[in-house]
Each structure stands twice: as structure tokens, then as C-alpha cells.
Short mmCIF file of C-alpha atoms in Angstrom, two decimals:
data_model
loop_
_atom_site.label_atom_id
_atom_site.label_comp_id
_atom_site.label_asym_id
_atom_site.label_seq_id
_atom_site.Cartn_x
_atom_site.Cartn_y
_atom_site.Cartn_z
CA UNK A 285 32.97 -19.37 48.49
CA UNK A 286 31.40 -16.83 46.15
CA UNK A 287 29.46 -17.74 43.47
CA UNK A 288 27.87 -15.15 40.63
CA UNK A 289 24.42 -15.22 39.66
CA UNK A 290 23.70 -15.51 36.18
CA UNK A 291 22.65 -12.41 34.49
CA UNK A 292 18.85 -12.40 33.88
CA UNK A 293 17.16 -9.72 31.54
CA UNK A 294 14.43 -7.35 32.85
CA UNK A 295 13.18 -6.91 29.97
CA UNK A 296 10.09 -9.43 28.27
CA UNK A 297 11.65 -11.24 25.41
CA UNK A 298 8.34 -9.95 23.23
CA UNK A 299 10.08 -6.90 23.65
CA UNK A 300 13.56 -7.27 22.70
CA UNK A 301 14.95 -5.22 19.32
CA UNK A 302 14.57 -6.54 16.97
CA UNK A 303 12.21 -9.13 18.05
CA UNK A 304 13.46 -12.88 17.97
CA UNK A 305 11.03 -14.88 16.10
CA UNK A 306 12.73 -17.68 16.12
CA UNK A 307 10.75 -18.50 19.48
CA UNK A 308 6.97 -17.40 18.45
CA UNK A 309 3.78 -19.17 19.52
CA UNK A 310 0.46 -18.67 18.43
CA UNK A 311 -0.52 -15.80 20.67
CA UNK A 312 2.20 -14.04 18.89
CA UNK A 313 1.37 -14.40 15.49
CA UNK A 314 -2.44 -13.46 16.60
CA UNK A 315 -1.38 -10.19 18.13
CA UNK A 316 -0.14 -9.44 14.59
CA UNK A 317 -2.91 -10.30 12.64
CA UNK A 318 -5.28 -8.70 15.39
CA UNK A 319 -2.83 -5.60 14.50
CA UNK A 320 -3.64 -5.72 10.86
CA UNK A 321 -7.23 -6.37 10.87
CA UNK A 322 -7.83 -3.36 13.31
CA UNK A 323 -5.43 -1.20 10.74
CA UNK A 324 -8.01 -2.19 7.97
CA UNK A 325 -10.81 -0.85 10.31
CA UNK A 326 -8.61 2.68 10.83
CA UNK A 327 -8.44 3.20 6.91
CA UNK A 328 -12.23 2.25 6.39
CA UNK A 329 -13.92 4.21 9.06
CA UNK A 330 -11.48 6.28 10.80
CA UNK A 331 -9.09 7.86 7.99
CA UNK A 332 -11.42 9.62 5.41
CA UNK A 333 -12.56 11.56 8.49
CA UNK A 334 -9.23 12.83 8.70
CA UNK A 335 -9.59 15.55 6.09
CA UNK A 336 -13.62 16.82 6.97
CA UNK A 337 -12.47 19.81 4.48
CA UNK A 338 -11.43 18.06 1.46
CA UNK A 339 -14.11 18.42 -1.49
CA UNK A 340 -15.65 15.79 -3.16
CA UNK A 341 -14.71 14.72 -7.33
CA UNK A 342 -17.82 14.37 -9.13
CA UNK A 343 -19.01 10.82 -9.92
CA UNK A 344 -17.95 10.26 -13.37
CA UNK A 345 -19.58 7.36 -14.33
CA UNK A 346 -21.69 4.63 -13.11
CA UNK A 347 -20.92 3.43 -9.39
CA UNK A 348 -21.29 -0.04 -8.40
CA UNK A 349 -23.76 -0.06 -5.44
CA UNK A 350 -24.07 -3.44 -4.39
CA UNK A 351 -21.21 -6.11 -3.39
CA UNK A 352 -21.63 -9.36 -4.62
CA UNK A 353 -20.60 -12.84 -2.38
CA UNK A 354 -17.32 -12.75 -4.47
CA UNK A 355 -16.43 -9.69 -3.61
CA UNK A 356 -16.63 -9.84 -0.18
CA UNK A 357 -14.72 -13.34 -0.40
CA UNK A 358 -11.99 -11.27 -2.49
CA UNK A 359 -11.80 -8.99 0.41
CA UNK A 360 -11.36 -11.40 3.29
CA UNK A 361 -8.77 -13.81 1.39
CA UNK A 362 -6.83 -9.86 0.36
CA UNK A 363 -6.96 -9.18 4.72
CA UNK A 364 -5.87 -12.64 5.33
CA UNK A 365 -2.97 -12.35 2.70
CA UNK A 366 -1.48 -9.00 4.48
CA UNK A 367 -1.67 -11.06 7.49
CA UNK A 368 0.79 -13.32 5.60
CA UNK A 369 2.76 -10.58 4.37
CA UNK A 370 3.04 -8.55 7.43
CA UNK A 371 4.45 -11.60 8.93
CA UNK A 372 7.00 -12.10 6.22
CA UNK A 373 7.97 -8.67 6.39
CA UNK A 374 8.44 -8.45 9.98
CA UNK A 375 10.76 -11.53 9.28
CA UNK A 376 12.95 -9.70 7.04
CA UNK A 377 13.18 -6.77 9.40
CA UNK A 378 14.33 -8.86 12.03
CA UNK A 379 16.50 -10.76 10.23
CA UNK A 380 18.50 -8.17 8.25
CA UNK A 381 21.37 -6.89 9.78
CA UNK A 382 20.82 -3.74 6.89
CA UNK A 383 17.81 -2.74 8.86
CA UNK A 384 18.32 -1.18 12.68
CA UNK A 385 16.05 -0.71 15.07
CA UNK A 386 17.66 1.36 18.17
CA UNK A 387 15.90 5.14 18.77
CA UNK A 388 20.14 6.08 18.78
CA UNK A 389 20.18 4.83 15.11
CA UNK A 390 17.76 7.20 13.81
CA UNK A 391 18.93 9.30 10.73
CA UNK A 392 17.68 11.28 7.94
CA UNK A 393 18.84 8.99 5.44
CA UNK A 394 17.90 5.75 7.45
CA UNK A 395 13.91 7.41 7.67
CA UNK A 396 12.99 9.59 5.21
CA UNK A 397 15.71 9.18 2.30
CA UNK A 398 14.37 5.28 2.75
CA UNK A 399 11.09 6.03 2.91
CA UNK A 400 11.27 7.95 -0.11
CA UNK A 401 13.38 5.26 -1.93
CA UNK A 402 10.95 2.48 -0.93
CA UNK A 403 7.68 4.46 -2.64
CA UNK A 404 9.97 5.08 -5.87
CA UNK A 405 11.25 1.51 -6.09
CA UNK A 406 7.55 0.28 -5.25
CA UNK A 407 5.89 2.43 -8.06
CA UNK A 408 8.66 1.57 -10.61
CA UNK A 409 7.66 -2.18 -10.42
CA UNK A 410 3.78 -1.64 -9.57
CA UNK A 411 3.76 0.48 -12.33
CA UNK A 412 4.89 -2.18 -15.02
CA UNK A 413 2.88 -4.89 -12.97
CA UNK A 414 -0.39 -2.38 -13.30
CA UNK A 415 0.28 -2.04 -17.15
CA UNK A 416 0.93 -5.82 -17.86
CA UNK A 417 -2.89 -6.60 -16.16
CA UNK A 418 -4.52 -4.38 -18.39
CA UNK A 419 -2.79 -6.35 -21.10
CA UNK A 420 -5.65 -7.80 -23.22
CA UNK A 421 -4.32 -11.65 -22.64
CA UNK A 422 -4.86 -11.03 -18.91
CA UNK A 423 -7.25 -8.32 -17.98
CA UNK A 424 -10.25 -10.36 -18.28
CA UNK A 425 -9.17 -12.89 -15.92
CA UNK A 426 -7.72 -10.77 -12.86
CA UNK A 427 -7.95 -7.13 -13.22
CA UNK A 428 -11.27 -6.40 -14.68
CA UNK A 429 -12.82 -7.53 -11.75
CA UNK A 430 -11.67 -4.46 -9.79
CA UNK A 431 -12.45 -2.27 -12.60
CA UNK A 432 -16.03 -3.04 -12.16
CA UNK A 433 -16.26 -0.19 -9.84
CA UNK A 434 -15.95 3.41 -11.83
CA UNK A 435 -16.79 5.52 -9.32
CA UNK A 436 -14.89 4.29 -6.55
CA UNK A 437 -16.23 5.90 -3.10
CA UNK A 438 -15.90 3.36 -0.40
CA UNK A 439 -11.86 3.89 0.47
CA UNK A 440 -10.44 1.34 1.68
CA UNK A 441 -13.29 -1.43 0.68
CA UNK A 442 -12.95 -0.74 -2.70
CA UNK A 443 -9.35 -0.60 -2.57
CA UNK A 444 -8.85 -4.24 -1.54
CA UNK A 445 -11.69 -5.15 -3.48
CA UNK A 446 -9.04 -6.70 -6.60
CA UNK A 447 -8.30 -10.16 -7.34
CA UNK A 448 -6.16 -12.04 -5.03
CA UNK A 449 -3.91 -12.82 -7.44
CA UNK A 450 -3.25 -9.08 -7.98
CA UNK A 451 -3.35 -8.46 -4.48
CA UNK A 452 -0.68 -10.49 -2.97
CA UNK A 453 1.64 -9.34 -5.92
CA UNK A 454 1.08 -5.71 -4.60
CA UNK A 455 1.69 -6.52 -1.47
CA UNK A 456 4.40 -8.88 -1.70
CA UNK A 457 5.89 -5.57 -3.91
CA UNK A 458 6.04 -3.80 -0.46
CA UNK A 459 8.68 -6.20 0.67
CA UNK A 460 10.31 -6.23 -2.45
CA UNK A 461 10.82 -2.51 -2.23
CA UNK A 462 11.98 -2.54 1.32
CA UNK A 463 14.35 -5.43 0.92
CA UNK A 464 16.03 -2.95 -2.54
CA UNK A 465 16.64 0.08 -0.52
CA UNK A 466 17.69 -1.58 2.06
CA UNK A 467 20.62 -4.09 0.73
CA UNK A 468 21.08 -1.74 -2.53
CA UNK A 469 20.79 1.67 -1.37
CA UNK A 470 20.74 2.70 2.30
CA UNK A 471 20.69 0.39 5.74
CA UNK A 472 17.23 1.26 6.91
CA UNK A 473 15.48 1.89 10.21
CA UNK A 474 12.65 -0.50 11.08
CA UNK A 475 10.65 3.04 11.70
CA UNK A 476 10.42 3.86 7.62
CA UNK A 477 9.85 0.02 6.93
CA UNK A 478 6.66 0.27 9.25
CA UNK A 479 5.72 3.74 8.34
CA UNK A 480 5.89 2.92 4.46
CA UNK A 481 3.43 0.08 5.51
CA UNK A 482 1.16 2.05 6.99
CA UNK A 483 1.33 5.56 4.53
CA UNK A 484 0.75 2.82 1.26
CA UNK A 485 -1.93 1.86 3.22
CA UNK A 486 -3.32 4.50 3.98
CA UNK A 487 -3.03 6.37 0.21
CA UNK A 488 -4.39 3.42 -1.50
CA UNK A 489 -7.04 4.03 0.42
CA UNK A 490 -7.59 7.48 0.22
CA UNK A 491 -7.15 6.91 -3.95
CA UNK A 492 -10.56 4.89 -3.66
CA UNK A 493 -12.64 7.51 -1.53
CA UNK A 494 -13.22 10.74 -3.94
CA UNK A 495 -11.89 13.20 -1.32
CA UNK A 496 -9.85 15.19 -3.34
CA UNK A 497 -6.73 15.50 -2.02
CA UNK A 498 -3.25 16.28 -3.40
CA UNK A 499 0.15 16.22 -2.66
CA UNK A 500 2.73 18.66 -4.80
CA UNK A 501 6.12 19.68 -4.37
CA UNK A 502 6.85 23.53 -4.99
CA UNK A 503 8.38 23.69 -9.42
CA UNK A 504 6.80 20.10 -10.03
CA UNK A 505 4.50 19.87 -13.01
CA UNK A 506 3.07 16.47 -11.81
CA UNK A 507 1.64 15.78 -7.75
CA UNK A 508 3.57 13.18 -5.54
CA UNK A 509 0.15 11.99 -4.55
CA UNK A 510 -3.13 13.02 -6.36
CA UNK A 511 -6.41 11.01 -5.48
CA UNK A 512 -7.39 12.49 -9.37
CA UNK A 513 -4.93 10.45 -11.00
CA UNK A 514 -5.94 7.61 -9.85
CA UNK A 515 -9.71 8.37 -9.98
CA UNK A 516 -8.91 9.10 -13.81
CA UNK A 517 -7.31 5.68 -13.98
CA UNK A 518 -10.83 4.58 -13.39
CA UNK A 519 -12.44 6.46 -16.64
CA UNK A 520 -9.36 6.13 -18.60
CA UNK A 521 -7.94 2.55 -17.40
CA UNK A 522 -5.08 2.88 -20.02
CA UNK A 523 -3.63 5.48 -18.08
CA UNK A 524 -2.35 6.41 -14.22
CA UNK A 525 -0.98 2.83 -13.65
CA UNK A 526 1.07 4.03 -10.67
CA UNK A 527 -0.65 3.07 -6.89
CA UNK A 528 1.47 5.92 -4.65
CA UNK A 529 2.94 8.19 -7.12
CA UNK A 530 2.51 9.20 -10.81
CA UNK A 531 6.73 10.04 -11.13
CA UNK A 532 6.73 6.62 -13.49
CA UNK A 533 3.80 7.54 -15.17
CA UNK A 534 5.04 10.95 -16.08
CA UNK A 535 8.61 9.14 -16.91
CA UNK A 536 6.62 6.52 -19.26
CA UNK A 537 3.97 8.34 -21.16
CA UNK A 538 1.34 7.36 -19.46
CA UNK A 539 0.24 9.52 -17.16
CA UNK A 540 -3.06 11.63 -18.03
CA UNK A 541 -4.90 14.81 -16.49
CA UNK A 542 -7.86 14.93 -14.38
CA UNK A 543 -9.80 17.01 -16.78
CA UNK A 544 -8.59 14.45 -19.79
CA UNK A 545 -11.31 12.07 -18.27
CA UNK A 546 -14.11 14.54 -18.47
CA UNK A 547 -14.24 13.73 -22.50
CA UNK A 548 -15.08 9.72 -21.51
CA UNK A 549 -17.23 10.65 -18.25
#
């Protein structure tokens, strides 16, 4: 008598798509975090040396040389709360069936038209979020404290160096973003979700190291990207609220020049 032999997959559960979380142990959830606290060392030492060419802005103002114990507890809650959030988000994009994650799946609009959707929906919200800490009711207690650096010039460090409070909404605002395009606008690829992870990461931290780089479309009076809007931000706070791109900015009013800062330097 012939019997069959049930089926057994070759390949390692771990690396199944989309991954099944559902059955995760600790040595899972360390490989992720391990992930994002190496990604953190990419942006602060590896990244600005990415662009050897790019000039330098000019210091204009006072920079804050040394890091007090509260800062670098700031920091180190801020890497453990993208731990959180990378975990979260890695949920969603296994969970969703609006987000695919085959190599055959790959389209323009499932990539790039996301990946542009997810940096305007982020900036819409972070936008509004920015403006509402500089409000005078709150500023004192949660946003001032990363406005103590003018002259930002460590990248990354002084990026994350904000309130947590502050922090986890901007990150959490990642998610929000990618869970909007995806079940509002287009189904999207797991490929943009990780790559819009990774580019936000990487321009927020190219906004805090004074290399002066740009990014502008051919016709457009305003850049996509421009580390001098958000370096002005810093000499003019009421002004440049946007983290990736200054399209909301522009659209609100509040979106200043470069050289407008020179006046208050």
C-alpha cells in the first residue's frame, strides 16, 4: 500500500513572505533591534561621508558643544522607541493584505508612486504636528529642548536628540503614512514601505549635518529636499516646519529662504 509523504517546505520559516510573526521568539525580535541600532550607526558615521563634495553652510549662530546626561538619555529612550516602531510597522506589513511582497509584484505605482505618496502624506501631518510644538502653551515643555542646538552639525545625533514625546509621534507618523497610501491610495510593495524607512532616516539626518545638499525638480520654485530649509528652521524656528519636504510649507505660508535667516544670524 502506498502512502504520500506530507509536503515539507525547504524553505526556513524566518524566511517566508511576508514573514509570520505570529510565531516569533526573542532571537527574532533581537535581530530587529540589532538591525536598527546598526542603521543608527550607518547615518552617524557612515552617511555624511557619502557626499565628500558637498560644501559646508556657515554656522549661524551659537552651537551647542557639549551633551548633557539628558540628552544622551533622550537619545537612547528615541533608539529604543524605533525599535518599538520598527516592530509595529513590520506588523502592519505583514499583516495587510494591501501591501505585497513578491519580486513578480513589483510596479511603478506599488514603489515609487507609494513612496512618493508616503513622504507627502508624512509631511502634511508632521508639518501641522511641527507647528502645534512651537505653539507657546507647549514649546517650553517638549520642543525647546531640541531647539537648544542652533547650529546643528552632528547628523544624525542631533537629529534624535528631541523629546521623546516628540519623537515617537514622528515616528509613529511613519506608520501612519504608510498605512494611508496603502488602504486609501495604492496597495503597496513592502520594498517602498522599507525604503521610505530608511530615506526619512537618512534625510533627517542629513538636515542636522550642514552639508549642503539639495534636491530640485526641473520648473519648481521650491527644493523636494533642501538641508537649508531646515537649517533656517533653526534661526527662524517659526518657519520650515516640514521634516522631508517643504511642498506644505510652500502650500501654508510658512516656508522661508535660506538667505531670510542671514538677517537673525
Amino acid at each position: 500500500m502506498l502512502t504520500t509523504m506530507p509536503q515539507v517546505s525547504s524553505s526556513p520559516t524566518y524566511l517566508k513572505l511576508p514573514p509570520d510573526m505570529s510565531g516569533w521568539e526573542a532571537p527574532h525580535y533581537l535581530v530587529l533591534a540589532v538591525a536598527v541600532l546598526l542603521g543608527f550607526e550607518f547615518y552617524r558615521h557612515a552617511l555624511p561621508h557619502l557626499f565628500p563634495n558637498a560644501k559646508q553652510l556657515r554656522a549661524r549662530g551659537k552651537h551647542l558643544d557639549k551633551l548633557s546626561s539628558k540628552d544622551y538619555a533622550f537619545m537612547v529612550c528615541n533608539e529604543a522607541l524605533t525599535i518599538i516602531m520598527a516592530i509595529n510597522y513590520l506588523q502592519y506589513a505583514a499583516g495587510s493584505s494591501r501591501v505585497v511582497w513578491k519580486a513578480d509584484q513589483l510596479t511603478i505605482g506599488n514603489t515609487l508612486g507609494a513612496l512618493a505618496g508616503m513622504f507627502v502624506v508624512y509631511d502634511f501631518v508632521y508639518t501641522l504636528l511641527h507647528r502645534a510644538l512651537h505653539h507657546r502653551l507647549v514649546y517650553a515643555y517638549i520642543h525647546k529642548h531640541h531647539h537648544r542646538q542652533v547650529v546643528p552639525t552632528r547628523g544624525n545625533t542631533d537629529a534624535i536628540n528631541v523629546h521623546p514625546i516628540e519623537f515617537a509621534l514622528g515616528e509613529y507618523n511613519h506608520l501612519l503614512a504608510f498605512y494611508v497610501v496603502s488602504q486609501m491610495v495604492v496597495p503597496c510593495h513592502a520594498m517602498a514601505g522599507l525604503a521610505f524607512l530608511v530615506l526619512g532616516g537618512a534625510l533627517a539626518s542629513l538636515n542636522h549635518t550642514r552639508l549642503d545638499l539639495r534636491l530640485r525638480l526641473p520648473g519648481m520654485a521650491i527644493p523636494i529636499f533642501d538641508v537649508r530649509a531646515h537649517d533656517t528652521h533653526h534661526c527662524i524656528p517659526m518657519s520650515n516646519y516640514g521634516q522631508y519636504i517643504m511642498m506644505w510649507d510652500w502650500v501654508m505660508g510658512s516656508y522661508k529662504y535660506y538667505e531670510a535667516a542671514d538677517k537673525t544670524a
